[in-house]
Amino acid sequence: MQLTIRNLSKTYSNGVKALQDVSLDIPTGMYGLLGPNGAGKSTLMRTLATLQEADSGTATLGDIDVLKDKDAVRRALGYLPQEFGIYPRISAVDMLDHLATLKGIAGSQRKEVVSALLQRVNLWEHRKKAVSSYSGGMRQRFGIAQALIGDPKLIIVDEPTAGLDPGERNRFYNLLSEIGENVIVILSTHIVEDVKELCSNMAIINGGRVLFAGAPDLALQEMEGKIWEKSIAKSEVDEYQHKYKVISSKLVAGKPIIHILSDENPGEGFKAAAAGLEDVFFSKIMAA
Ligand code: ADP
């Protein structure tokens, strides 16, 4: 099964070009869609989830025409949106049972399906508590449980780790990577770490355009020998930003360490640095 997106475009009525000629081939496994806020990720996710229309282009999931055959997509889709909005005051087990009913799972199977999902996302002990009383991490795991109802072939997860603490994020990563083995999971995020940990393929988008698509390793190879780092004084940051293509700056023990992009050794005390996915991300966005 593959998701094939061709020349997808969307301009909102206020003139914002949220998607511009987006083409992607998304295979089985975890696929990272990485871009800063406003890049067009949610627009793409919502279009694939049949929640809004594109202006032009096509998308096919196996033999399903995603933009036309919405019912078939919905049967094959699990969607974890960025925000649920209001969390229900009813218990997780009752809520999942309700959602399973909506997805057309017969009464005789429902109890078993719901129990298996609650165990899978490690919420069995908390199944009788209201979802509204859950912590951020528990809500996200509940979100995954509801997205998995009915064995979806395509799972879309929009900005899932925002607001999770490191422990919760780790548990969530483990859960996602287990799921990602046999289905297509698209993980939309602005957090480079999410993609680095989980995804075998990825795309970087910004301004509605695809800036890179491929394996993270390939992106890293392209950067090899081009990243240079230097520890500088805070007061020098502006000067260096004028003089070099500074792609990132982070504080280490209170001192800025900058990464710059340069095909040649810039001298001036810069050292060669191993490229990280952050370097790929920022350099693609800067070059666009
Ligand atoms: P992301 O998910 O990457 O943050 P979005 O797809 O939400 O990006 O937004 C892409 C661009 O489209 C942004 O400039 C955003 O302000 C704009 N946008 C999103 N939704 C709407 C809408 N319903 N009407 C007008 N503009 C929108």
XYZ file of C-alpha atoms and ligand atoms in Angstrom:
315
model
C 0.000 0.000 0.000
C 1.278 3.430 -0.909
C -0.130 6.934 -0.676
C 0.629 8.908 -3.813
C 0.093 12.658 -3.815
C 0.439 14.588 -7.059
C 0.430 18.354 -7.660
C -1.825 19.161 -4.727
C -2.585 22.875 -4.370
C -4.778 24.907 -2.058
C -5.247 28.658 -1.783
C -7.492 29.929 1.011
C -10.053 32.647 0.317
C -7.778 35.190 2.040
C -5.131 34.482 -0.626
C -2.793 32.337 1.508
C -1.209 29.626 -0.649
C -1.189 26.825 1.907
C -0.221 24.074 -0.591
C 1.681 24.692 -3.814
C 2.054 21.787 -6.205
C 2.794 19.207 -3.504
C 3.820 15.748 -4.784
C 4.865 12.970 -2.386
C 5.174 9.164 -2.408
C 4.448 7.825 1.037
C 5.168 4.112 1.644
C 4.218 1.863 4.565
C 5.958 2.827 7.802
C 6.404 6.031 9.714
C 6.578 9.117 7.505
C 7.570 12.458 8.977
C 6.086 15.649 7.625
C 8.325 18.320 9.065
C 7.767 22.051 8.781
C 7.563 25.181 10.929
C 4.227 26.601 12.059
C 2.232 27.841 9.088
C 4.062 25.548 6.628
C 0.847 23.908 5.396
C 1.044 20.633 7.327
C -2.457 20.750 8.804
C -3.910 21.768 5.457
C -2.328 18.697 3.864
C -3.388 16.414 6.716
C -6.945 17.709 6.730
C -7.170 17.293 2.951
C -5.966 13.681 3.158
C -8.390 13.068 6.026
C -11.258 14.266 3.748
C -12.032 17.187 6.059
C -11.393 19.856 3.438
C -11.082 20.213 -0.329
C -7.975 20.886 -2.396
C -8.182 23.224 -5.407
C -6.305 20.869 -7.715
C -4.152 17.745 -7.746
C -4.733 14.090 -6.870
C -4.108 11.662 -4.041
C -4.499 7.892 -4.163
C -4.262 5.383 -1.324
C -3.767 1.964 -2.905
C -6.654 1.996 -5.379
C -8.739 4.580 -3.494
C -9.089 8.050 -5.015
C -8.671 10.007 -1.775
C -10.167 13.283 -2.994
C -13.234 11.699 -4.600
C -14.067 8.501 -2.749
C -14.333 9.997 0.719
C -16.329 7.171 2.288
C -13.684 4.626 1.294
C -10.943 6.868 2.725
C -12.821 7.277 5.991
C -13.113 3.495 6.346
C -9.347 3.127 5.860
C -8.325 6.127 7.963
C -7.370 6.754 11.564
C -6.967 10.420 12.411
C -5.494 12.017 15.503
C -6.081 15.748 15.077
C -3.983 18.473 16.642
C -6.811 19.389 18.978
C -9.794 17.345 19.967
C -11.457 20.483 21.209
C -13.602 19.392 24.100
C -12.665 16.238 25.951
C -15.629 14.154 26.940
C -16.622 13.758 30.563
C -17.520 10.161 29.918
C -15.117 7.307 30.578
C -12.519 6.168 28.042
C -14.130 2.761 27.702
C -17.583 4.220 27.018
C -16.176 6.776 24.595
C -14.264 4.160 22.593
C -17.326 1.919 22.538
C -19.334 4.829 21.153
C -16.721 5.629 18.489
C -16.488 1.941 17.539
C -20.262 1.932 17.045
C -19.960 4.943 14.756
C -17.280 3.109 12.773
C -19.754 0.255 12.271
C -18.121 -2.382 14.481
C -20.755 -4.948 15.422
C -21.866 -5.253 19.047
C -20.559 -8.788 19.386
C -16.990 -7.710 18.551
C -16.999 -4.271 20.095
C -16.167 -5.183 23.660
C -13.169 -7.173 22.552
C -11.921 -4.473 20.156
C -12.220 -1.752 22.803
C -10.498 -3.847 25.485
C -7.635 -4.719 23.161
C -7.135 -1.060 22.218
C -7.152 0.104 25.849
C -4.519 -2.480 26.681
C -2.455 -1.625 23.643
C -2.169 2.065 24.601
C -1.691 1.209 28.256
C -4.895 2.805 29.528
C -6.625 -0.335 30.730
C -6.193 0.593 34.393
C -7.626 4.036 33.738
C -10.435 2.929 31.429
C -13.225 3.952 33.796
C -11.944 7.494 34.319
C -13.313 10.401 32.311
C -11.114 11.338 29.357
C -11.425 14.960 30.507
C -9.498 14.056 33.675
C -6.545 12.523 31.772
C -3.034 14.026 31.634
C -1.645 15.244 28.290
C 0.181 11.979 27.642
C -2.872 9.878 28.505
C -5.030 11.975 26.196
C -2.602 11.406 23.339
C -2.627 7.668 23.991
C -6.419 7.756 24.073
C -6.228 9.651 20.781
C -4.174 6.831 19.289
C -6.640 4.236 20.588
C -9.543 5.984 18.865
C -7.487 6.402 15.678
C -6.830 2.634 15.620
C -10.488 1.573 15.733
C -11.311 -0.538 12.701
C -7.712 -1.392 11.675
C -6.917 1.655 9.550
C -4.464 1.425 6.645
C -3.573 5.098 6.911
C -3.032 6.864 10.228
C -2.569 10.607 10.365
C -1.150 12.171 13.509
C -1.022 15.965 13.611
C 1.525 17.595 15.988
C 1.219 14.801 18.544
C 3.966 15.589 21.037
C 3.342 19.291 21.639
C 2.777 19.721 25.359
C 4.049 16.277 26.404
C 6.789 15.954 28.989
C 9.873 13.884 28.012
C 8.628 10.699 29.697
C 5.220 10.926 28.053
C 6.829 11.708 24.732
C 8.955 8.570 24.964
C 5.991 6.357 25.727
C 4.135 7.919 22.833
C 7.090 7.329 20.461
C 7.246 3.667 21.450
C 3.557 3.226 20.829
C 3.705 4.908 17.427
C 6.711 2.934 16.248
C 4.962 -0.355 17.105
C 1.945 0.697 15.074
C 3.993 1.970 12.144
C 5.220 -1.443 11.052
C 2.368 -2.482 8.785
C 0.438 0.657 7.965
C 1.171 4.139 6.680
C 1.588 6.552 9.575
C 2.035 10.211 8.703
C 3.428 12.203 11.569
C 3.109 15.926 11.097
C 5.345 17.956 13.371
C 7.552 21.016 13.765
C 9.763 19.098 16.188
C 12.839 17.676 14.452
C 13.382 15.191 17.273
C 10.056 13.475 16.524
C 11.145 12.667 12.984
C 14.696 11.729 13.952
C 13.510 9.160 16.460
C 10.742 7.570 14.471
C 10.644 8.058 10.741
C 12.299 6.099 7.952
C 11.085 8.608 5.365
C 10.237 12.248 5.553
C 9.442 15.466 3.774
C 10.296 19.005 4.783
C 7.700 21.567 3.783
C 7.470 25.314 4.139
C 5.305 27.950 2.515
C 3.177 25.121 1.111
C 6.083 23.692 -0.901
C 8.066 20.475 -0.572
C 11.702 21.403 0.095
C 13.014 17.868 0.569
C 11.543 14.367 0.349
C 13.419 11.159 1.098
C 15.156 9.229 3.854
C 16.583 11.318 6.715
C 19.951 9.601 6.099
C 19.982 10.909 2.546
C 19.324 14.431 3.761
C 22.181 14.088 6.246
C 24.547 12.800 3.529
C 23.796 15.844 1.407
C 24.945 18.063 4.271
C 28.160 16.198 4.989
C 31.216 18.461 5.064
C 29.108 21.606 4.847
C 28.345 22.240 8.500
C 30.804 24.193 10.621
C 30.482 25.207 14.234
C 31.946 27.766 16.546
C 31.395 28.908 20.092
C 31.053 32.695 20.118
C 30.132 35.466 22.555
C 26.499 36.556 22.792
C 27.470 40.023 21.608
C 28.903 38.542 18.381
C 25.734 36.774 17.215
C 24.521 39.647 14.995
C 27.907 40.098 13.385
C 28.175 36.391 12.535
C 24.640 36.361 11.190
C 25.590 39.080 8.720
C 28.830 37.472 7.685
C 27.806 33.768 7.410
C 24.825 31.585 6.613
C 24.029 30.821 10.242
C 21.557 27.935 10.255
C 21.232 27.459 13.972
C 22.363 28.836 17.252
C 22.024 27.104 20.565
C 23.208 27.880 24.038
C 25.577 25.429 25.647
C 26.356 26.335 29.248
C 25.155 29.868 28.520
C 27.398 30.404 25.457
C 26.041 30.417 21.910
C 27.302 27.701 19.590
C 26.449 28.537 16.014
C 26.235 26.225 13.021
C 26.900 27.718 9.610
C 26.506 26.321 6.113
C 29.579 26.559 3.890
C 30.944 24.378 1.081
C 34.486 25.305 2.103
C 36.282 25.523 5.420
C 35.515 29.070 6.607
C 38.628 29.201 8.837
C 38.299 31.824 11.601
C 38.181 29.165 14.303
C 35.259 27.191 12.862
C 35.375 23.402 13.301
C 33.769 20.787 11.047
C 30.577 19.495 12.682
C 28.520 16.377 12.064
C 25.263 17.362 10.393
C 22.113 16.742 12.389
C 18.543 16.705 11.134
C 18.126 20.177 12.679
C 20.829 21.429 10.298
C 18.999 19.899 7.349
C 15.712 21.415 8.469
C 17.004 24.945 9.036
C 19.213 25.022 5.951
C 16.361 23.865 3.664
C 14.042 26.469 5.137
C 16.629 29.231 4.840
C 17.509 28.342 1.264
C 13.867 28.364 0.128
P 0.787 24.192 9.759
O -0.111 23.053 10.105
O 2.055 23.741 9.103
O 1.055 25.102 10.916
P -1.478 25.248 8.259
O -1.847 24.274 7.195
O -2.303 25.279 9.493
O 0.073 25.065 8.619
O -1.494 26.711 7.633
C -0.851 27.046 6.416
C -1.149 28.499 6.091
O -2.527 28.648 5.767
C -0.882 29.467 7.238
O -0.411 30.668 6.689
C -2.252 29.651 7.876
O -2.340 30.905 8.494
C -3.148 29.553 6.655
N -4.482 29.003 6.979
C -4.748 27.825 7.577
N -6.074 27.596 7.654
C -6.676 28.664 7.081
C -8.047 29.034 6.828
N -9.059 28.239 7.194
N -8.273 30.211 6.207
C -7.248 31.007 5.828
N -5.955 30.725 6.023
C -5.644 29.565 6.642
